Amino acid sequence: MNKQRKFPENYILLPVSKTRVNPQDTPKVAKFFTQLQSSSEAPTALSLNVRKRPAQPSDEITVTVLDSIDTEGAKLISISNEELASFRFSYPGIRIIPEKFYNPAIASREIIKIHLTEPQALSTVTLRILDQQQQGIPDVTAVFFSDYSASRGASGVTDASGTVVLKLSSNVAERIYLYPGHSYWGQFKTDVALSSEMSFTLEPIAAGYQDALRFFYQTSAWQPLPRKIKIGIIDTGIGPHKDLSVLGGKNLVRGENENDYTDDEGHGTHVAGIIAAAGELKGVAEGADIMSYRVFAKGQGASNFDIIKAIDQAIKDNCDLINMSLGEAQDDEAISSYIKEAYNAGILCFAASGNDNRGPVSFPAAYSLALAVSAMGRKGTFPENSVQAGSVQEPYGTDPANFIADFSNQGIETDLTAPGVGIISTYPGDHYAVMDGTSMSCPAATGMAARILSGSEEILNLPRNQIRADEMVKYLAIYTKLLGFGANFEGKGMLYTNDELHSET
Amino acid sequence: MTNFILKHKESTEPDIKKMTAVLDAHGVRVLDGSLLPRTALLELDESSLAGVRTDLGTEWTIYPEKSYSVPGTQKKIKK
């Protein structure tokens, strides 16, 4: 289990809009800022509003106000990383920005780059990927590493007969990854002696298989949502798929038909199924209204302008939640300004924390008004030799079968964790596919948020403004459970609807 | 030529007449005006960016257009 020490860090608190709080617009935030102002320079014990039970002394967290710009202006506070997620969920109408220090812009010497020449190929492998009936499977990506740490090796995609030829500089593959497009589990092997002709047989996805999502959320036994919630999915499009019903949407890619918001690539359809599949397979929020906002042209990246158009459309369409399983390393004010507009319209944005192998939390997940979701997995919820076996890495949870996926990013901006390893969901052409990533954990959290919020008519009926978004965040905070990974990996923990979230502890 | 996003940052109504005149004067093309009057996608020569910013004034901000990807988890060989 990850043991994180409670090192205090400094953060700047700002209202959601502009740099000063307006008591008329946001009286609760103004009152809180006044409270912090009066206690300046002294540690302040803040009472949290994140438990269903009566308040306990342990619910209090200590915040030290270090500096302040007037009563209504920015505050510099000190708070421990462990308590930051609880603070964020208790005071959602506030931007929390880490204090940064800038260095003089001194030019550094250019790093000398050593170019390694690729050694000559020693092995030529004709590889066949087969199904259980020994028929070839097309479109399987095969990645053979001769030197994993140097990312050296060969890769290719199987043809219509399930065959691909690879040339490697070694007689042994340190690691082999086989990634099918859909319908099968991928495969992972280590230290494999290479021969001129090799074949691997893939395991099909069995109906009713209990993956990590259904281990924690027993979707097949759940009733559809009691109340309508509208979720905007900003992605590669959705469907068509027999298990999915898309209420509407728009293609925001410049130059494309705005009425074609279907999916050619599979990612958006998989995301949508995790949220709202309602057929042979069930998502966590069956019955939710899903809107497809397509921002990816086929095989290409998405422009931040098209993403802000999608957020703007989701606001106009009165969405309640937005799912963004996408990311980039750098901050982007164009997008953050629109996430802020969504928040001010009473909409919560969920974003994938990124798959950069423990890198910093990606943008827009790292933006303080978005909810950043990391990916966790559970041993025993995927076949032993599947690709997912390669994702098991510490930190492990209080229940040692749970782990944070090796690819999942980490940082203080993490708000929630959710299952994102070996997730079975819908795929275009009425197929099913297994995918991994924070792209999958993000819709698991979005869908669970929809399920939880659908139980509160009072919050959903609030006027569409910042207070509505604040109340949604506070309400969700009640339905979280820490799994023992540490705040940088799980934030406030995993969303659950009741105490049935089954994990050993 | 590079693409940039123009956004009005104040809560007041933007002065579209002035904005249009500035863009015309610098030969800026509006590639996507579907979010006007508050936001637009522009195409302009990077050398004229500073001039456009100055002439538009502080109520407008200009951000570069960026590309986002779906975060994948597949292992890749270094080319």
Short mmCIF file of N, CA and C in Angstrom, two decimals, chain A residues 296-386:
data_model
loop_
_atom_site.label_atom_id
_atom_site.label_comp_id
_atom_site.label_asym_id
_atom_site.label_seq_id
_atom_site.Cartn_x
_atom_site.Cartn_y
_atom_site.Cartn_z
N PHE A 296 -13.12 14.45 -33.14
CA PHE A 296 -11.96 13.83 -33.78
C PHE A 296 -12.29 13.48 -35.23
N ALA A 297 -11.51 14.03 -36.17
CA ALA A 297 -11.59 13.55 -37.54
C ALA A 297 -10.90 12.20 -37.56
N LYS A 298 -11.26 11.33 -38.50
CA LYS A 298 -10.74 9.97 -38.48
C LYS A 298 -9.21 9.93 -38.48
N GLY A 299 -8.67 9.26 -37.48
CA GLY A 299 -7.21 9.09 -37.39
C GLY A 299 -6.44 10.35 -37.05
N GLN A 300 -7.13 11.38 -36.64
CA GLN A 300 -6.45 12.66 -36.35
C GLN A 300 -6.75 13.15 -34.95
N GLY A 301 -5.98 14.15 -34.50
CA GLY A 301 -6.23 14.77 -33.20
C GLY A 301 -7.44 15.69 -33.28
N ALA A 302 -7.86 16.18 -32.12
CA ALA A 302 -9.01 17.09 -32.05
C ALA A 302 -8.50 18.49 -31.77
N SER A 303 -9.00 19.45 -32.54
CA SER A 303 -8.62 20.85 -32.32
C SER A 303 -9.26 21.36 -31.03
N ASN A 304 -8.50 22.18 -30.29
CA ASN A 304 -9.11 22.77 -29.07
C ASN A 304 -10.30 23.65 -29.43
N PHE A 305 -10.31 24.20 -30.64
CA PHE A 305 -11.46 25.03 -31.04
C PHE A 305 -12.71 24.15 -31.19
N ASP A 306 -12.52 22.98 -31.79
CA ASP A 306 -13.67 22.07 -31.94
C ASP A 306 -14.14 21.56 -30.56
N ILE A 307 -13.19 21.40 -29.64
CA ILE A 307 -13.57 20.96 -28.29
C ILE A 307 -14.37 22.05 -27.58
N ILE A 308 -13.97 23.31 -27.73
CA ILE A 308 -14.75 24.37 -27.06
C ILE A 308 -16.12 24.53 -27.72
N LYS A 309 -16.18 24.27 -29.04
CA LYS A 309 -17.51 24.29 -29.70
C LYS A 309 -18.39 23.19 -29.12
N ALA A 310 -17.77 22.04 -28.83
CA ALA A 310 -18.52 20.92 -28.26
C ALA A 310 -19.02 21.26 -26.84
N ILE A 311 -18.16 21.89 -26.05
CA ILE A 311 -18.59 22.28 -24.69
C ILE A 311 -19.71 23.30 -24.79
N ASP A 312 -19.56 24.26 -25.70
CA ASP A 312 -20.59 25.28 -25.90
C ASP A 312 -21.92 24.62 -26.29
N GLN A 313 -21.85 23.61 -27.18
CA GLN A 313 -23.07 22.92 -27.62
C GLN A 313 -23.70 22.15 -26.46
N ALA A 314 -22.84 21.55 -25.63
CA ALA A 314 -23.36 20.80 -24.46
C ALA A 314 -24.07 21.74 -23.49
N ILE A 315 -23.57 22.97 -23.38
CA ILE A 315 -24.24 23.98 -22.53
C ILE A 315 -25.61 24.32 -23.14
N LYS A 316 -25.61 24.56 -24.45
CA LYS A 316 -26.88 24.91 -25.14
C LYS A 316 -27.88 23.76 -25.05
N ASP A 317 -27.39 22.52 -25.07
CA ASP A 317 -28.27 21.35 -25.04
C ASP A 317 -28.71 20.97 -23.62
N ASN A 318 -28.32 21.78 -22.64
CA ASN A 318 -28.68 21.52 -21.24
C ASN A 318 -28.19 20.17 -20.72
N CYS A 319 -26.95 19.84 -21.05
CA CYS A 319 -26.37 18.64 -20.46
C CYS A 319 -26.17 18.86 -18.96
N ASP A 320 -26.13 17.77 -18.21
CA ASP A 320 -25.84 17.85 -16.77
C ASP A 320 -24.37 17.53 -16.51
N LEU A 321 -23.83 16.60 -17.29
CA LEU A 321 -22.44 16.17 -17.13
C LEU A 321 -21.79 16.12 -18.51
N ILE A 322 -20.47 16.33 -18.53
CA ILE A 322 -19.70 16.20 -19.77
C ILE A 322 -18.55 15.23 -19.52
N ASN A 323 -18.36 14.29 -20.45
CA ASN A 323 -17.24 13.36 -20.35
C ASN A 323 -16.20 13.71 -21.41
N MET A 324 -14.95 13.90 -20.94
CA MET A 324 -13.86 14.19 -21.87
C MET A 324 -12.72 13.21 -21.66
N SER A 325 -12.75 12.10 -22.40
CA SER A 325 -11.67 11.11 -22.32
C SER A 325 -10.59 11.50 -23.32
N LEU A 326 -9.97 12.63 -23.09
CA LEU A 326 -8.93 13.15 -23.98
C LEU A 326 -8.00 14.02 -23.14
N GLY A 327 -6.84 14.30 -23.72
CA GLY A 327 -5.92 15.13 -22.93
C GLY A 327 -4.70 15.56 -23.68
N GLU A 328 -3.96 16.45 -23.03
CA GLU A 328 -2.76 17.05 -23.59
C GLU A 328 -1.90 17.47 -22.42
N ALA A 329 -0.60 17.61 -22.64
CA ALA A 329 0.28 17.88 -21.51
C ALA A 329 0.14 19.30 -20.96
N GLN A 330 0.02 20.26 -21.86
CA GLN A 330 0.07 21.67 -21.43
C GLN A 330 -1.32 22.24 -21.11
N ASP A 331 -1.34 23.24 -20.21
CA ASP A 331 -2.58 23.97 -19.94
C ASP A 331 -3.06 24.64 -21.22
N ASP A 332 -4.36 24.89 -21.28
CA ASP A 332 -4.94 25.50 -22.47
C ASP A 332 -6.09 26.39 -22.02
N GLU A 333 -5.83 27.68 -21.99
CA GLU A 333 -6.84 28.60 -21.45
C GLU A 333 -8.11 28.64 -22.28
N ALA A 334 -7.97 28.34 -23.58
CA ALA A 334 -9.16 28.36 -24.43
C ALA A 334 -10.17 27.34 -23.90
N ILE A 335 -9.69 26.16 -23.58
CA ILE A 335 -10.60 25.12 -23.08
C ILE A 335 -11.00 25.39 -21.63
N SER A 336 -10.06 25.81 -20.80
CA SER A 336 -10.42 26.02 -19.38
C SER A 336 -11.47 27.12 -19.25
N SER A 337 -11.44 28.13 -20.14
CA SER A 337 -12.45 29.19 -20.04
C SER A 337 -13.84 28.64 -20.35
N TYR A 338 -13.91 27.64 -21.25
CA TYR A 338 -15.22 27.06 -21.57
C TYR A 338 -15.67 26.04 -20.52
N ILE A 339 -14.71 25.34 -19.90
CA ILE A 339 -15.09 24.45 -18.78
C ILE A 339 -15.67 25.31 -17.66
N LYS A 340 -15.07 26.48 -17.48
CA LYS A 340 -15.59 27.41 -16.45
C LYS A 340 -17.01 27.84 -16.82
N GLU A 341 -17.25 28.12 -18.11
CA GLU A 341 -18.60 28.51 -18.53
C GLU A 341 -19.60 27.38 -18.29
N ALA A 342 -19.13 26.14 -18.53
CA ALA A 342 -20.01 24.99 -18.27
C ALA A 342 -20.32 24.91 -16.78
N TYR A 343 -19.30 25.09 -15.96
CA TYR A 343 -19.50 25.03 -14.51
C TYR A 343 -20.49 26.11 -14.07
N ASN A 344 -20.32 27.30 -14.64
CA ASN A 344 -21.23 28.40 -14.30
C ASN A 344 -22.65 28.16 -14.82
N ALA A 345 -22.80 27.18 -15.73
CA ALA A 345 -24.12 26.79 -16.22
C ALA A 345 -24.62 25.53 -15.51
N GLY A 346 -23.97 25.18 -14.41
CA GLY A 346 -24.43 24.04 -13.60
C GLY A 346 -24.08 22.68 -14.16
N ILE A 347 -22.99 22.62 -14.96
CA ILE A 347 -22.58 21.35 -15.60
C ILE A 347 -21.22 20.93 -15.06
N LEU A 348 -21.08 19.65 -14.73
CA LEU A 348 -19.79 19.14 -14.27
C LEU A 348 -19.05 18.46 -15.42
N CYS A 349 -17.74 18.75 -15.55
CA CYS A 349 -16.91 18.13 -16.57
C CYS A 349 -15.98 17.11 -15.94
N PHE A 350 -16.01 15.89 -16.45
CA PHE A 350 -15.09 14.83 -16.01
C PHE A 350 -14.04 14.65 -17.11
N ALA A 351 -12.77 14.47 -16.70
CA ALA A 351 -11.71 14.32 -17.70
C ALA A 351 -10.73 13.22 -17.28
N ALA A 352 -10.19 12.54 -18.30
CA ALA A 352 -9.22 11.45 -18.06
C ALA A 352 -7.90 12.04 -17.58
N SER A 353 -7.32 11.43 -16.54
CA SER A 353 -6.08 12.00 -15.99
C SER A 353 -4.87 11.69 -16.87
N GLY A 354 -5.02 10.82 -17.87
CA GLY A 354 -3.94 10.57 -18.82
C GLY A 354 -3.20 9.26 -18.58
N ASN A 355 -2.57 8.75 -19.66
CA ASN A 355 -1.92 7.43 -19.62
C ASN A 355 -0.43 7.57 -19.89
N ASP A 356 0.26 8.40 -19.16
CA ASP A 356 1.68 8.64 -19.43
C ASP A 356 2.58 7.96 -18.41
N ASN A 357 2.15 6.80 -17.93
CA ASN A 357 2.99 5.98 -17.03
C ASN A 357 3.49 6.77 -15.82
N ARG A 358 2.53 7.28 -15.04
CA ARG A 358 2.83 8.02 -13.81
C ARG A 358 3.30 9.45 -14.08
N GLY A 359 3.07 9.93 -15.27
CA GLY A 359 3.37 11.33 -15.57
C GLY A 359 2.41 12.24 -14.84
N PRO A 360 2.61 13.56 -14.96
CA PRO A 360 1.67 14.50 -14.31
C PRO A 360 0.28 14.42 -14.93
N VAL A 361 -0.74 14.78 -14.16
CA VAL A 361 -2.12 14.73 -14.63
C VAL A 361 -2.26 15.62 -15.87
N SER A 362 -2.89 15.07 -16.92
CA SER A 362 -3.03 15.80 -18.19
C SER A 362 -4.02 16.95 -18.05
N PHE A 363 -3.99 17.85 -19.03
CA PHE A 363 -5.02 18.88 -19.18
C PHE A 363 -6.07 18.34 -20.15
N PRO A 364 -7.37 18.52 -19.98
CA PRO A 364 -8.00 19.41 -19.00
C PRO A 364 -8.28 18.80 -17.62
N ALA A 365 -7.89 17.51 -17.41
CA ALA A 365 -8.16 16.93 -16.10
C ALA A 365 -7.53 17.75 -14.98
N ALA A 366 -6.34 18.32 -15.26
CA ALA A 366 -5.62 19.05 -14.22
C ALA A 366 -6.27 20.39 -13.86
N TYR A 367 -7.18 20.86 -14.72
CA TYR A 367 -7.85 22.14 -14.45
C TYR A 367 -8.75 21.98 -13.22
N SER A 368 -8.72 22.97 -12.36
CA SER A 368 -9.35 22.81 -11.04
C SER A 368 -10.87 22.66 -11.10
N LEU A 369 -11.51 23.13 -12.18
CA LEU A 369 -12.97 22.98 -12.25
C LEU A 369 -13.40 21.72 -13.01
N ALA A 370 -12.42 20.92 -13.44
CA ALA A 370 -12.76 19.61 -14.02
C ALA A 370 -12.47 18.54 -12.98
N LEU A 371 -13.15 17.41 -13.07
CA LEU A 371 -12.90 16.31 -12.15
C LEU A 371 -11.97 15.31 -12.83
N ALA A 372 -10.77 15.13 -12.28
CA ALA A 372 -9.75 14.27 -12.88
C ALA A 372 -9.91 12.84 -12.37
N VAL A 373 -9.94 11.89 -13.30
CA VAL A 373 -10.20 10.50 -12.93
C VAL A 373 -9.00 9.63 -13.30
N SER A 374 -8.43 8.93 -12.32
CA SER A 374 -7.33 7.99 -12.57
C SER A 374 -7.91 6.60 -12.84
N ALA A 375 -7.04 5.67 -13.28
CA ALA A 375 -7.51 4.31 -13.61
C ALA A 375 -6.93 3.29 -12.64
N MET A 376 -7.82 2.46 -12.10
CA MET A 376 -7.37 1.36 -11.23
C MET A 376 -7.81 0.04 -11.86
N GLY A 377 -7.21 -1.05 -11.37
CA GLY A 377 -7.59 -2.37 -11.85
C GLY A 377 -7.74 -3.33 -10.69
N ARG A 378 -8.18 -4.53 -11.03
CA ARG A 378 -8.39 -5.55 -10.00
C ARG A 378 -7.87 -6.88 -10.55
N LYS A 379 -6.93 -7.47 -9.81
CA LYS A 379 -6.41 -8.79 -10.23
C LYS A 379 -7.56 -9.78 -10.28
N GLY A 380 -7.50 -10.68 -11.25
CA GLY A 380 -8.54 -11.70 -11.36
C GLY A 380 -9.72 -11.30 -12.23
N THR A 381 -9.68 -10.07 -12.74
CA THR A 381 -10.80 -9.63 -13.60
C THR A 381 -10.39 -9.61 -15.08
N PHE A 382 -9.26 -10.22 -15.39
CA PHE A 382 -8.82 -10.36 -16.79
C PHE A 382 -8.04 -11.67 -16.89
N PRO A 383 -7.97 -12.28 -18.09
CA PRO A 383 -7.23 -13.53 -18.23
C PRO A 383 -5.76 -13.37 -17.86
N GLU A 384 -5.17 -14.45 -17.39
CA GLU A 384 -3.81 -14.41 -16.84
C GLU A 384 -2.77 -13.88 -17.82
N ASN A 385 -2.86 -14.28 -19.09
CA ASN A 385 -1.86 -13.86 -20.08
C ASN A 385 -2.32 -12.69 -20.93
N SER A 386 -3.33 -11.99 -20.48
CA SER A 386 -3.85 -10.88 -21.28
C SER A 386 -2.92 -9.66 -21.16
#
